[in-house]
Amino acid sequence: MSFLDLKNVTKIYPNGTKAVHETSLSINEGEFMVFVGPSGCGKSTLLRMVAGLEDITKGDINLEGKLINEVDPSERDVAMVFQNYALYPHMNVYNNLAYGLKNRGIDKQTIEKKVNDAAKLLQISDYLQRKPSMLSGGQRQRVAMGRAIVRNPKIFLFDEPLSNLDAKLRIQMRLEIKKLQQKVGVTSIFVTHDQVEAMTLADRLAVINNGIIEQLGTPIEIYDNPKSLFVAGFIGSPQMNFLDGNLKNKTLSAEGFEIKDINSDFEGEVTLGIRPEHLSQTENGLINLKVDLVEQLGSDNLVYGQLKDKKDFCYRCPGNQTIEKGTNLSLNIENNKYYIFDKSTGKRVN
Amino acid sequence: MSRLFTSSFSHIILFIGISIMVVPVWMIFASSTHTSSFINTNGLQFFLGDSFQENYLRVLLYKGGFFKEITALKMFLNSFIMATGVALLSVATSLMAAYALVYYRIKYATLLFWIIFITILVPLELRIFPTYSVMAELNLVNSYFGLIVPISASAIATLFFRQFYKTIPDELLESAKLDGASTWRFFIDFLVPLSKTMIVAMLIFMFVFGYNQYLWPLLVTSSEQYWTVVMGLKMMSGSIVHRFAFVMMSMVPPVLIIIILQKHFIKGVFQDK
């Protein structure tokens, strides 16, 4: 029996919108699970159902083997960090952290010790007497996490907590959240639409689309082995290149080139996916790219251009190579790292 | 040069405006400190006289009314009780009504709210007979309860609190729920402190509203023991200086309440922003 078990969980809003379809998922104790997907895919709804902030239309949620569908949010022993932090504006930081403990009838000394410990862990001890309005974005974020930690809950729930921070701070807080979770060892669910955040934080991640978990696995599994067109396009930056083609007799023919001996019996219209980083320059390669634009990131160059059929294409090469605009590059796919998807269903076929 | 001109011009206008408001009040006050025979012969005065203490004490302690049962001091006490009662009760009921309307997701909450709102268009005078007969049936005529309760439901205060609650993000409620706050605790620990500024503003507003009531206290009190200051203004007789003194004193409570609460009001506004 896993720690948190979702069985056929479905959410249909009163207006008939189906936000989550028959989702089943098991999360182990101490695991860092990330729900990732585009906005409106149902990932936040799923999280809020675990928190008890949304009713469950159908299905069961079990925490430590106990059904919690009807358990009040305050009794579930979960803590949540909200996107806008939802700090209590009229209370100082100390009281923000202490409020949940006070409501649980814990005595003053214990509260003080717990709050001070959490504040030390998050390096907010100096601000305990300040009001949230006097704190910076990063500090507010820490207070929001402190409020979750101090209660020592069974699960941490994070609802896009980093999206209000600037880029640099986001990376820093991302690291800190990961470190903190490893230190405290609490089972966590983190919702984000940012695939880099998802990849870096997750022990396992669930890619969600239209209320369905498209794929569940470790970040590397999902990157290396996407099971559908959606997952392939969503995970990885810059995005995977997609080309139309036709598969017949284990041979894929696309505009201008052919790949033979493909490990699939599928026949018909397909989409070929190639990651920008799985390409290399050779003479007489499969793909001819006319360079339009080069983005120099320092460590890498992102080369954007068009194929013969005017399709946009991206190639990632080491930063020490100089590529001029307007040149023609000849590219090969490295180690047969390409993905073929059924064009009509989006399912992986190779 | 032109800046100096416009600035002095606007100051002159402001000065005229202030004079129009302040001079009559000052003249009443100055006149109320003279003896009545002096005023009767010399007219309204611009400078202070030396009968201040004598006149004001006489007004406060003189037993008036048809049955000589009521003093001005008692009227001030009655008015203070009534105005404070109206202010506290109407703010409390409006806070809770708005809480129910916004957070309890009652069916037809919007419709209910508009029904409450429409009562603004219905003045007290229009419902004064049914209200009086209810109070009479309940045996509440000639009581503070009867003075206060029928005018202590404020649609305007409910409107203000409702609009304010609607601006509070839902996450705050959700976060409080996860922190184990009950519905009552959320109200006491969050909504009340967060609406502090607005509560103070409404207390001022409703205090003055309660203090200024005339028709309702007139109807619901037959015993002189429950007369209020505003009723006294109508009823008073006697020499002109004593009336002036009473008028001056009748302005003190509302002004005082504004001065006292204004501090909190402004402090609240600046702290929140």
Coordinates of C-alpha atoms in Angstrom, one line a residue:
Chain A
M1 CA 0.0 0.0 0.0
S2 CA 1.5 3.3 -1.0
F3 CA 1.4 6.5 1.1
L4 CA -1.1 8.4 -1.0
D5 CA -3.4 6.6 -3.4
L6 CA -5.7 8.2 -5.9
K7 CA -8.2 5.8 -7.5
N8 CA -10.3 6.8 -10.5
V9 CA -10.5 10.3 -9.2
T10 CA -12.8 12.4 -11.3
K11 CA -13.9 16.0 -11.0
I12 CA -16.8 17.4 -12.9
Y13 CA -17.7 21.0 -12.0
P14 CA -21.4 22.0 -11.5
N15 CA -21.4 23.7 -14.9
G16 CA -20.5 20.4 -16.6
T17 CA -16.8 21.0 -17.2
K18 CA -14.8 17.9 -16.7
A19 CA -11.5 18.9 -15.1
V20 CA -10.1 15.6 -14.1
H21 CA -10.9 12.2 -15.7
E22 CA -10.6 8.9 -13.9
T23 CA -7.1 9.6 -12.6
S24 CA -5.3 6.9 -10.7
L25 CA -1.9 7.5 -9.1
S26 CA 0.2 6.2 -6.2
I27 CA 2.7 8.3 -4.4
N28 CA 5.2 6.8 -2.0
E29 CA 6.2 8.1 1.3
G30 CA 8.9 10.8 1.1
E31 CA 8.5 11.1 -2.7
F32 CA 8.6 14.4 -4.5
M33 CA 5.9 14.2 -7.1
V34 CA 5.4 16.9 -9.7
F35 CA 2.2 17.5 -11.7
V36 CA 3.1 19.3 -14.9
G37 CA 0.9 20.4 -17.8
P38 CA -0.4 23.4 -19.6
S39 CA -2.7 25.8 -17.8
G40 CA -6.3 24.5 -17.5
C41 CA -5.2 20.8 -17.7
G42 CA -6.6 19.9 -14.3
K43 CA -3.4 19.7 -12.4
S44 CA -4.3 22.3 -9.8
T45 CA -7.8 20.7 -9.4
L46 CA -6.2 17.4 -8.7
L47 CA -3.9 19.0 -6.0
R48 CA -6.9 20.8 -4.5
M49 CA -8.8 17.6 -4.3
V50 CA -5.9 16.1 -2.3
A51 CA -6.0 19.1 0.0
G52 CA -9.8 18.9 0.4
L53 CA -10.5 22.3 -1.1
E54 CA -12.5 20.7 -4.0
D55 CA -15.1 18.0 -3.6
I56 CA -14.4 14.7 -5.4
T57 CA -17.1 13.9 -7.9
K58 CA -16.1 10.3 -8.2
G59 CA -13.3 8.0 -7.0
D60 CA -11.3 7.6 -3.8
I61 CA -8.3 9.3 -2.2
N62 CA -6.5 7.2 0.4
L63 CA -3.9 8.6 2.8
E64 CA -1.9 6.0 4.7
G65 CA -4.7 3.5 3.8
K66 CA -7.4 5.7 5.2
L67 CA -10.2 7.0 2.9
I68 CA -10.1 10.8 3.2
N69 CA -12.7 11.8 0.6
E70 CA -15.0 13.3 3.2
V71 CA -12.4 14.4 5.7
D72 CA -12.3 18.1 6.4
P73 CA -9.2 19.9 5.0
S74 CA -8.1 20.9 8.5
E75 CA -8.2 17.3 9.6
R76 CA -6.2 15.9 6.7
D77 CA -2.9 17.1 8.0
V78 CA -1.7 18.5 4.7
A79 CA -0.1 21.9 4.2
M80 CA -0.3 23.9 1.1
V81 CA 1.8 26.7 -0.4
F82 CA -0.3 28.9 -2.7
Q83 CA 0.8 30.7 -5.8
N84 CA 0.2 34.1 -4.2
Y85 CA 1.4 32.7 -0.9
A86 CA -1.9 33.7 0.9
L87 CA 0.0 35.0 3.9
Y88 CA -2.2 36.5 6.6
P89 CA -1.6 40.3 5.9
H90 CA -2.6 41.5 9.4
M91 CA -0.4 39.1 11.3
N92 CA 3.4 39.3 11.7
V93 CA 5.5 36.5 10.4
Y94 CA 5.7 34.8 13.8
N95 CA 1.9 34.7 14.0
N96 CA 1.6 33.6 10.4
L97 CA 3.7 30.5 11.3
A98 CA 2.0 30.0 14.7
Y99 CA -1.6 30.3 13.6
G100 CA -2.1 26.7 12.5
L101 CA -0.4 25.5 15.7
K102 CA -2.6 27.7 17.9
N103 CA -5.7 26.3 16.3
R104 CA -4.5 22.8 17.2
G105 CA -4.3 23.7 20.8
I106 CA -0.6 23.3 21.2
D107 CA 0.9 25.0 24.2
K108 CA 2.9 28.3 23.9
Q109 CA 6.4 27.0 24.6
T110 CA 6.1 24.3 22.0
I111 CA 4.8 26.7 19.4
E112 CA 7.6 29.1 20.1
K113 CA 10.2 26.4 19.7
K114 CA 8.6 25.0 16.5
V115 CA 8.3 28.5 15.0
N116 CA 11.9 29.4 15.9
D117 CA 13.2 26.1 14.5
A118 CA 11.3 26.6 11.2
A119 CA 12.4 30.2 11.0
K120 CA 16.1 29.2 11.5
L121 CA 15.8 26.5 8.8
L122 CA 14.4 29.0 6.3
Q123 CA 16.6 31.9 7.5
I124 CA 13.7 34.1 8.3
S125 CA 14.5 34.5 12.0
D126 CA 15.2 38.2 11.6
Y127 CA 11.8 39.0 10.1
L128 CA 9.6 37.3 12.7
Q129 CA 8.1 40.6 13.9
R130 CA 7.5 42.0 10.4
K131 CA 4.2 42.1 8.6
P132 CA 4.1 40.3 5.2
S133 CA 3.7 43.6 3.4
M134 CA 7.2 44.6 4.6
L135 CA 8.8 41.5 3.0
S136 CA 10.2 40.9 -0.5
G137 CA 8.9 38.2 -2.8
G138 CA 11.5 35.7 -1.9
Q139 CA 11.0 36.3 1.8
R140 CA 7.3 35.9 1.5
Q141 CA 7.9 32.7 -0.3
R142 CA 10.0 31.5 2.6
V143 CA 7.3 32.5 5.1
A144 CA 4.7 30.5 3.1
M145 CA 6.9 27.5 3.2
G146 CA 7.6 28.0 6.9
R147 CA 3.9 28.0 7.6
A148 CA 3.8 24.6 5.9
I149 CA 6.8 23.1 7.6
V150 CA 6.0 24.3 11.1
R151 CA 3.0 22.0 11.3
N152 CA 5.0 19.0 10.3
P153 CA 2.3 17.7 8.0
K154 CA 2.0 14.4 6.2
I155 CA 2.1 16.0 2.8
F156 CA 3.3 19.3 1.4
L157 CA 1.2 20.6 -1.5
F158 CA 2.8 23.3 -3.7
D159 CA 0.5 25.1 -6.2
E160 CA 2.8 26.9 -8.6
P161 CA 4.6 28.6 -5.8
L162 CA 7.5 30.0 -7.9
S163 CA 5.5 31.6 -10.7
N164 CA 5.4 35.0 -8.9
L165 CA 9.2 35.3 -8.5
D166 CA 11.7 36.7 -11.0
A167 CA 13.8 34.3 -13.0
K168 CA 16.9 34.4 -10.9
L169 CA 15.0 34.0 -7.6
R170 CA 12.9 31.2 -9.1
I171 CA 16.0 29.1 -9.8
Q172 CA 17.3 29.8 -6.3
M173 CA 14.0 28.9 -4.6
R174 CA 13.7 25.8 -6.7
L175 CA 17.0 24.6 -5.4
E176 CA 16.0 25.5 -1.8
I177 CA 12.7 23.7 -2.1
K178 CA 14.4 20.6 -3.3
K179 CA 17.1 20.7 -0.6
L180 CA 14.4 21.4 2.1
Q181 CA 12.3 18.5 1.0
Q182 CA 15.2 16.2 1.1
K183 CA 16.1 17.4 4.6
V184 CA 12.6 17.2 6.0
G185 CA 11.7 14.1 4.0
V186 CA 8.0 15.0 3.7
T187 CA 6.0 13.6 0.8
S188 CA 5.4 16.5 -1.6
I189 CA 3.2 17.2 -4.5
F190 CA 4.3 20.2 -6.7
V191 CA 2.2 21.7 -9.4
T192 CA 3.8 23.7 -12.2
H193 CA 3.4 24.5 -15.9
D194 CA 7.1 25.0 -16.2
Q195 CA 8.8 21.9 -17.5
V196 CA 12.3 22.9 -16.3
E197 CA 10.9 23.2 -12.8
A198 CA 9.2 19.9 -13.2
M199 CA 12.4 18.1 -14.4
T200 CA 14.7 19.6 -11.8
L201 CA 12.4 19.0 -8.7
A202 CA 10.7 15.8 -9.4
D203 CA 11.5 12.3 -8.1
R204 CA 8.7 11.3 -10.4
L205 CA 6.5 13.5 -12.6
A206 CA 3.1 13.2 -14.0
V207 CA 2.5 15.0 -17.3
I208 CA -1.2 15.9 -17.3
N209 CA -3.2 17.0 -20.3
N210 CA -7.0 17.6 -20.6
G211 CA -7.5 16.0 -17.2
I212 CA -5.7 12.8 -18.0
I213 CA -2.2 11.7 -16.9
E214 CA -0.5 11.3 -20.2
Q215 CA 2.7 9.8 -18.7
L216 CA 4.1 9.0 -15.3
G217 CA 7.7 8.4 -14.6
T218 CA 11.1 9.8 -13.5
P219 CA 12.1 13.0 -15.4
I220 CA 14.8 11.1 -17.4
E221 CA 12.4 8.3 -18.4
I222 CA 9.9 10.9 -19.6
Y223 CA 12.6 12.9 -21.5
D224 CA 14.2 9.8 -23.0
N225 CA 11.0 7.9 -23.7
P226 CA 8.0 10.0 -24.2
K227 CA 4.9 7.9 -24.8
S228 CA 2.9 10.4 -26.7
L229 CA 3.2 13.4 -29.0
F230 CA 2.0 15.7 -26.2
V231 CA 4.6 14.6 -23.7
A232 CA 7.3 14.7 -26.3
G233 CA 6.4 18.3 -27.2
F234 CA 5.9 19.5 -23.6
I235 CA 9.0 18.1 -22.0
G236 CA 12.3 19.4 -23.3
S237 CA 13.5 22.9 -24.1
P238 CA 13.7 24.0 -26.8
Q239 CA 10.8 22.0 -28.0
M240 CA 11.2 18.8 -30.0
N241 CA 11.1 19.2 -33.8
F242 CA 8.1 17.5 -35.4
L243 CA 8.0 16.5 -39.1
D244 CA 5.3 14.8 -41.0
G245 CA 6.0 11.5 -42.7
N246 CA 4.7 8.2 -43.8
L247 CA 5.7 4.8 -42.4
K248 CA 5.5 1.7 -44.5
N249 CA 7.4 -1.6 -44.5
K250 CA 9.6 -0.3 -41.6
T251 CA 10.7 2.6 -43.7
L252 CA 9.8 6.2 -42.9
S253 CA 9.7 8.6 -45.7
A254 CA 9.6 12.3 -44.9
E255 CA 10.1 15.4 -47.0
G256 CA 13.6 15.0 -48.5
F257 CA 14.8 11.9 -46.7
E258 CA 14.1 8.3 -45.6
I259 CA 14.9 6.3 -42.5
K260 CA 15.1 2.5 -42.9
D261 CA 14.8 -0.4 -40.5
I262 CA 12.5 1.2 -38.1
N263 CA 11.5 -0.9 -35.1
S264 CA 7.8 -0.7 -35.7
D265 CA 5.1 -2.6 -37.6
F266 CA 2.9 0.5 -37.8
E267 CA 1.9 1.7 -41.2
G268 CA 0.4 5.0 -42.1
E269 CA 0.7 8.7 -41.5
V270 CA 3.1 9.5 -38.7
T271 CA 4.8 12.4 -37.0
L272 CA 8.6 12.2 -36.6
G273 CA 10.0 13.8 -33.5
I274 CA 13.7 14.8 -33.2
R275 CA 15.1 16.7 -30.2
P276 CA 17.3 19.7 -31.2
E277 CA 20.1 18.3 -29.0
H278 CA 20.1 14.9 -30.8
L279 CA 21.5 16.2 -34.0
S280 CA 25.0 16.6 -35.3
Q281 CA 26.6 18.1 -38.4
T282 CA 28.0 15.8 -41.1
E283 CA 28.6 15.8 -44.8
N284 CA 25.6 14.4 -46.7
G285 CA 23.4 14.2 -43.7
L286 CA 19.6 13.4 -43.7
I287 CA 18.4 16.9 -43.0
N288 CA 19.3 20.1 -44.7
L289 CA 18.7 23.2 -42.7
K290 CA 18.8 26.8 -44.0
V291 CA 19.8 28.9 -41.0
D292 CA 17.6 31.9 -40.2
L293 CA 18.7 32.8 -36.7
V294 CA 21.2 31.8 -34.1
E295 CA 20.7 32.3 -30.4
Q296 CA 24.0 32.3 -28.5
L297 CA 23.5 31.1 -25.0
G298 CA 27.2 30.9 -24.2
S299 CA 27.3 27.2 -23.4
D300 CA 25.1 26.3 -26.4
N301 CA 23.9 27.8 -29.6
L302 CA 20.3 27.4 -30.7
V303 CA 20.1 27.4 -34.4
Y304 CA 16.7 28.1 -36.0
G305 CA 16.0 27.6 -39.6
Q306 CA 13.8 26.1 -42.3
L307 CA 13.8 22.8 -44.1
K308 CA 13.2 22.3 -47.8
D309 CA 9.5 22.3 -47.2
K310 CA 9.7 25.6 -45.3
K311 CA 9.1 23.8 -42.0
D312 CA 10.7 25.5 -38.9
F313 CA 13.4 23.5 -37.3
C314 CA 15.8 23.9 -34.4
Y315 CA 19.3 22.5 -33.8
R316 CA 21.3 22.8 -30.7
C317 CA 25.1 22.9 -31.0
P318 CA 28.0 23.6 -28.7
G319 CA 28.6 27.2 -28.0
N320 CA 32.1 27.3 -29.5
Q321 CA 30.9 26.7 -33.0
T322 CA 30.2 29.8 -35.1
I323 CA 27.3 29.5 -37.5
E324 CA 26.5 32.3 -39.8
K325 CA 22.9 33.3 -40.8
G326 CA 22.0 32.0 -44.3
T327 CA 24.3 29.0 -44.3
N328 CA 23.1 25.5 -45.2
L329 CA 23.7 22.9 -42.6
S330 CA 23.7 19.2 -43.2
L331 CA 22.5 17.3 -40.1
N332 CA 22.3 13.7 -38.9
I333 CA 20.3 12.2 -36.1
E334 CA 22.6 10.9 -33.4
N335 CA 22.3 7.3 -32.3
N336 CA 18.9 6.8 -33.9
K337 CA 17.4 9.0 -31.2
Y338 CA 14.1 9.8 -32.9
Y339 CA 10.5 9.3 -31.9
I340 CA 7.7 8.3 -34.2
F341 CA 4.1 9.0 -33.3
D342 CA 0.8 7.9 -34.9
K343 CA -0.4 11.1 -36.4
S344 CA -4.1 10.5 -35.7
T345 CA -3.8 9.3 -32.0
G346 CA -0.5 10.9 -31.0
K347 CA 0.6 7.5 -29.5
R348 CA 4.2 6.5 -29.8
V349 CA 4.8 3.7 -32.3
N350 CA 8.6 3.0 -32.3
Chain B
M1 CA 4.2 85.9 -9.8
S2 CA 1.3 84.0 -11.4
R3 CA 1.8 81.1 -9.1
L4 CA 1.7 83.4 -6.1
F5 CA -1.5 84.8 -7.5
T6 CA -3.3 81.5 -8.1
S7 CA -2.2 80.2 -4.8
S8 CA -3.4 83.3 -2.9
F9 CA -6.6 83.3 -4.9
S10 CA -7.4 79.7 -4.0
H11 CA -6.5 80.4 -0.4
I12 CA -9.0 83.3 -0.3
I13 CA -11.7 81.1 -1.7
L14 CA -10.9 78.5 1.0
F15 CA -10.9 81.1 3.7
I16 CA -14.3 82.4 2.6
G17 CA -15.7 78.8 2.6
I18 CA -14.3 78.2 6.1
S19 CA -15.7 81.5 7.3
I20 CA -19.2 80.7 6.0
M21 CA -19.1 77.4 8.0
V22 CA -17.4 78.6 11.2
V23 CA -18.6 82.1 11.8
P24 CA -22.2 81.3 12.7
V25 CA -21.1 78.5 15.0
W26 CA -18.6 80.8 16.7
M27 CA -21.3 83.6 17.1
I28 CA -23.7 81.1 18.7
F29 CA -20.9 80.0 21.0
A30 CA -19.8 83.6 21.8
S31 CA -23.4 84.7 22.4
S32 CA -24.0 81.7 24.7
T33 CA -21.4 83.0 27.1
H34 CA -23.2 86.3 27.8
T35 CA -26.2 86.9 30.0
S36 CA -29.6 86.7 28.4
S37 CA -30.5 90.4 29.1
F38 CA -27.3 91.5 27.4
I39 CA -28.1 89.5 24.3
N40 CA -31.7 90.7 24.2
T41 CA -30.5 94.3 24.2
N42 CA -27.3 94.1 22.1
G43 CA -28.0 91.2 19.7
L44 CA -25.6 88.4 18.7
Q45 CA -22.1 88.8 19.9
F46 CA -18.8 88.2 18.3
F47 CA -16.7 88.2 21.5
L48 CA -16.8 86.0 24.5
G49 CA -18.7 87.0 27.6
D50 CA -18.1 85.9 31.2
S51 CA -21.3 83.8 31.9
F52 CA -20.0 80.6 30.3
Q53 CA -19.9 78.4 33.4
E54 CA -23.2 79.8 34.8
N55 CA -25.2 79.3 31.6
Y56 CA -23.8 75.8 30.7
L57 CA -24.3 74.4 34.2
R58 CA -27.8 75.8 34.4
V59 CA -28.7 74.1 31.1
L60 CA -27.1 70.8 32.0
L61 CA -28.8 70.5 35.4
Y62 CA -32.2 72.3 34.9
K63 CA -35.1 69.9 35.1
G64 CA -37.2 70.5 32.0
G65 CA -40.0 68.8 30.1
F66 CA -43.8 68.9 30.8
F67 CA -43.3 67.0 34.0
K68 CA -40.0 68.5 35.0
E69 CA -38.4 65.0 35.0
I70 CA -35.5 65.4 32.5
T71 CA -32.2 67.3 32.5
A72 CA -30.0 68.0 29.6
L73 CA -27.4 65.8 31.2
K74 CA -29.8 62.8 31.0
M75 CA -30.6 63.6 27.4
F76 CA -26.9 63.5 26.6
L77 CA -26.7 60.1 28.3
N78 CA -29.7 58.8 26.4
S79 CA -28.4 60.0 23.1
F80 CA -25.0 58.6 23.8
I81 CA -26.5 55.2 24.7
M82 CA -28.7 55.2 21.7
A83 CA -26.0 56.3 19.2
T84 CA -23.4 53.9 20.6
G85 CA -26.0 51.1 20.6
V86 CA -27.0 51.8 17.0
A87 CA -23.3 52.0 15.9
L88 CA -22.2 48.8 17.6
L89 CA -25.3 46.8 16.7
S90 CA -25.5 47.9 13.1
V91 CA -21.8 47.3 12.5
A92 CA -22.0 43.9 14.1
T93 CA -25.1 42.8 12.1
S94 CA -23.7 44.2 8.8
L95 CA -20.4 42.4 9.3
M96 CA -22.2 39.1 9.9
A97 CA -24.7 39.6 7.1
A98 CA -22.0 40.4 4.6
Y99 CA -20.0 37.3 5.9
A100 CA -23.1 35.1 5.2
L101 CA -23.7 36.6 1.8
V102 CA -20.2 36.3 0.6
Y103 CA -18.8 33.1 2.2
Y104 CA -21.8 30.8 2.8
R105 CA -22.7 30.5 -0.9
I106 CA -26.4 30.7 -0.1
K107 CA -28.7 30.2 -3.0
Y108 CA -29.8 33.4 -4.5
A109 CA -27.3 35.3 -2.3
T110 CA -27.1 38.1 -4.9
L111 CA -30.9 38.4 -5.0
L112 CA -31.0 38.5 -1.2
F113 CA -28.3 41.1 -1.2
W114 CA -30.3 43.3 -3.6
I115 CA -33.4 42.9 -1.5
I116 CA -31.4 44.1 1.5
F117 CA -30.0 46.9 -0.6
I118 CA -33.4 48.1 -1.7
T119 CA -34.2 49.0 1.9
I120 CA -32.0 52.0 1.4
L121 CA -34.7 53.4 -0.8
V122 CA -37.3 52.8 1.9
P123 CA -36.9 55.5 4.6
L124 CA -37.7 54.9 8.2
E125 CA -40.7 57.2 8.0
L126 CA -42.4 54.8 5.5
R127 CA -42.3 51.9 7.8
I128 CA -42.7 53.8 11.0
F129 CA -46.3 52.6 11.8
P130 CA -45.7 48.8 11.5
T131 CA -42.4 49.2 13.3
Y132 CA -44.1 51.1 16.1
S133 CA -46.8 48.5 16.4
V134 CA -44.3 45.7 16.6
M135 CA -42.4 47.5 19.4
A136 CA -45.7 48.2 21.2
E137 CA -46.7 44.6 21.0
L138 CA -43.4 43.5 22.4
N139 CA -43.8 46.1 25.2
L140 CA -40.6 47.8 24.1
V141 CA -41.9 51.3 24.0
N142 CA -40.0 53.5 26.4
S143 CA -36.8 51.4 26.5
Y144 CA -33.3 51.7 25.1
F145 CA -33.9 48.5 23.3
G146 CA -36.9 50.0 21.5
L147 CA -34.9 53.1 20.7
I148 CA -31.9 51.2 19.3
V149 CA -32.9 47.9 17.6
P150 CA -35.4 49.0 14.9
I151 CA -32.9 51.3 13.3
S152 CA -29.9 49.1 13.7
A153 CA -30.0 47.1 10.4
S154 CA -27.9 49.0 7.9
A155 CA -28.0 48.1 4.2
I156 CA -25.2 50.6 3.4
A157 CA -22.8 49.1 5.9
T158 CA -23.7 45.6 4.6
L159 CA -23.0 46.8 1.1
F160 CA -19.5 48.2 2.1
F161 CA -18.5 45.1 4.0
R162 CA -19.8 42.8 1.3
Q163 CA -17.8 44.7 -1.4
F164 CA -14.7 44.5 0.8
Y165 CA -15.0 40.8 1.5
K166 CA -15.3 40.2 -2.2
T167 CA -11.8 41.6 -2.7
I168 CA -10.2 39.2 -0.2
P169 CA -8.6 36.4 -2.1
D170 CA -10.1 33.0 -1.8
E171 CA -6.7 31.6 -1.0
L172 CA -6.8 33.3 2.4
L173 CA -9.9 31.3 3.4
E174 CA -8.4 28.1 2.0
S175 CA -5.1 28.7 3.8
A176 CA -7.0 29.4 7.0
K177 CA -9.0 26.2 6.5
L178 CA -5.9 24.2 6.1
D179 CA -4.6 25.8 9.3
G180 CA -7.6 24.5 11.1
A181 CA -9.7 27.7 11.4
S182 CA -13.4 27.1 11.8
T183 CA -15.9 29.4 10.1
W184 CA -16.3 31.4 13.3
R185 CA -12.5 31.7 13.8
F186 CA -12.0 32.8 10.2
F187 CA -14.5 35.6 10.9
I188 CA -12.9 36.7 14.2
D189 CA -9.3 36.1 13.3
F190 CA -9.3 37.3 9.7
L191 CA -12.3 39.3 8.5
V192 CA -12.8 41.5 11.5
P193 CA -9.1 42.6 11.8
L194 CA -8.8 43.0 8.1
S195 CA -11.9 45.2 7.9
K196 CA -10.8 47.3 10.9
T197 CA -10.5 50.5 9.0
M198 CA -13.9 50.0 7.5
I199 CA -15.4 49.1 10.8
V200 CA -14.1 52.4 12.3
A201 CA -15.5 54.4 9.4
M202 CA -18.9 52.6 9.8
L203 CA -18.9 53.2 13.5
I204 CA -18.5 56.9 13.0
F205 CA -21.1 57.0 10.3
M206 CA -23.7 55.0 12.3
F207 CA -23.0 56.8 15.5
V208 CA -23.8 60.1 13.9
F209 CA -26.8 58.5 12.2
G210 CA -28.1 57.2 15.6
Y211 CA -27.4 60.5 17.3
N212 CA -29.3 62.5 14.7
Q213 CA -32.5 60.4 14.9
Y214 CA -35.5 62.5 15.7
L215 CA -38.7 61.0 14.5
W216 CA -38.2 57.5 15.8
P217 CA -37.3 58.5 19.4
L218 CA -40.1 61.0 19.4
L219 CA -42.6 58.2 18.6
V220 CA -41.2 55.4 20.7
T221 CA -40.8 57.4 23.9
S222 CA -43.6 58.8 25.8
S223 CA -41.7 59.0 29.0
E224 CA -39.5 62.0 29.3
Q225 CA -36.8 59.8 30.9
Y226 CA -35.9 58.6 27.4
W227 CA -35.7 61.9 25.6
T228 CA -32.7 62.4 23.4
V229 CA -30.7 65.6 22.6
V230 CA -32.2 66.0 19.2
M231 CA -35.7 65.8 20.7
G232 CA -34.5 68.3 23.3
L233 CA -33.5 70.8 20.6
K234 CA -37.1 70.9 19.4
M235 CA -38.6 70.9 22.8
M236 CA -36.4 73.4 24.6
S237 CA -37.7 76.7 25.7
G238 CA -36.4 79.4 28.0
S239 CA -33.9 82.2 27.4
I240 CA -31.9 82.5 24.2
V241 CA -28.5 82.1 25.8
H242 CA -29.5 78.8 27.4
R243 CA -30.8 77.5 24.0
F244 CA -27.5 78.6 22.4
A245 CA -25.6 76.7 25.1
F246 CA -27.6 73.6 24.5
V247 CA -27.1 73.8 20.7
M248 CA -23.4 74.2 21.3
M249 CA -23.3 71.2 23.6
S250 CA -25.4 69.1 21.2
M251 CA -22.6 69.3 18.6
V252 CA -19.9 68.0 21.0
P253 CA -20.6 64.2 20.9
P254 CA -20.5 63.6 17.2
V255 CA -17.4 65.9 16.8
L256 CA -15.7 64.1 19.7
I257 CA -16.4 60.7 18.2
I258 CA -15.0 61.7 14.9
I259 CA -11.9 63.2 16.4
I260 CA -11.3 60.1 18.6
L261 CA -11.9 57.5 15.9
Q262 CA -10.4 59.5 13.0
K263 CA -6.9 58.6 14.4
H264 CA -7.6 54.9 14.1
F265 CA -9.2 55.4 10.8
I266 CA -6.3 57.2 9.3
K267 CA -3.8 54.9 10.9
G268 CA -5.6 51.9 9.5
V269 CA -5.6 53.3 6.0
F270 CA -1.9 54.0 6.0
Q271 CA -0.9 50.7 7.6
D272 CA -2.8 48.6 5.1
K273 CA -1.4 50.3 2.0

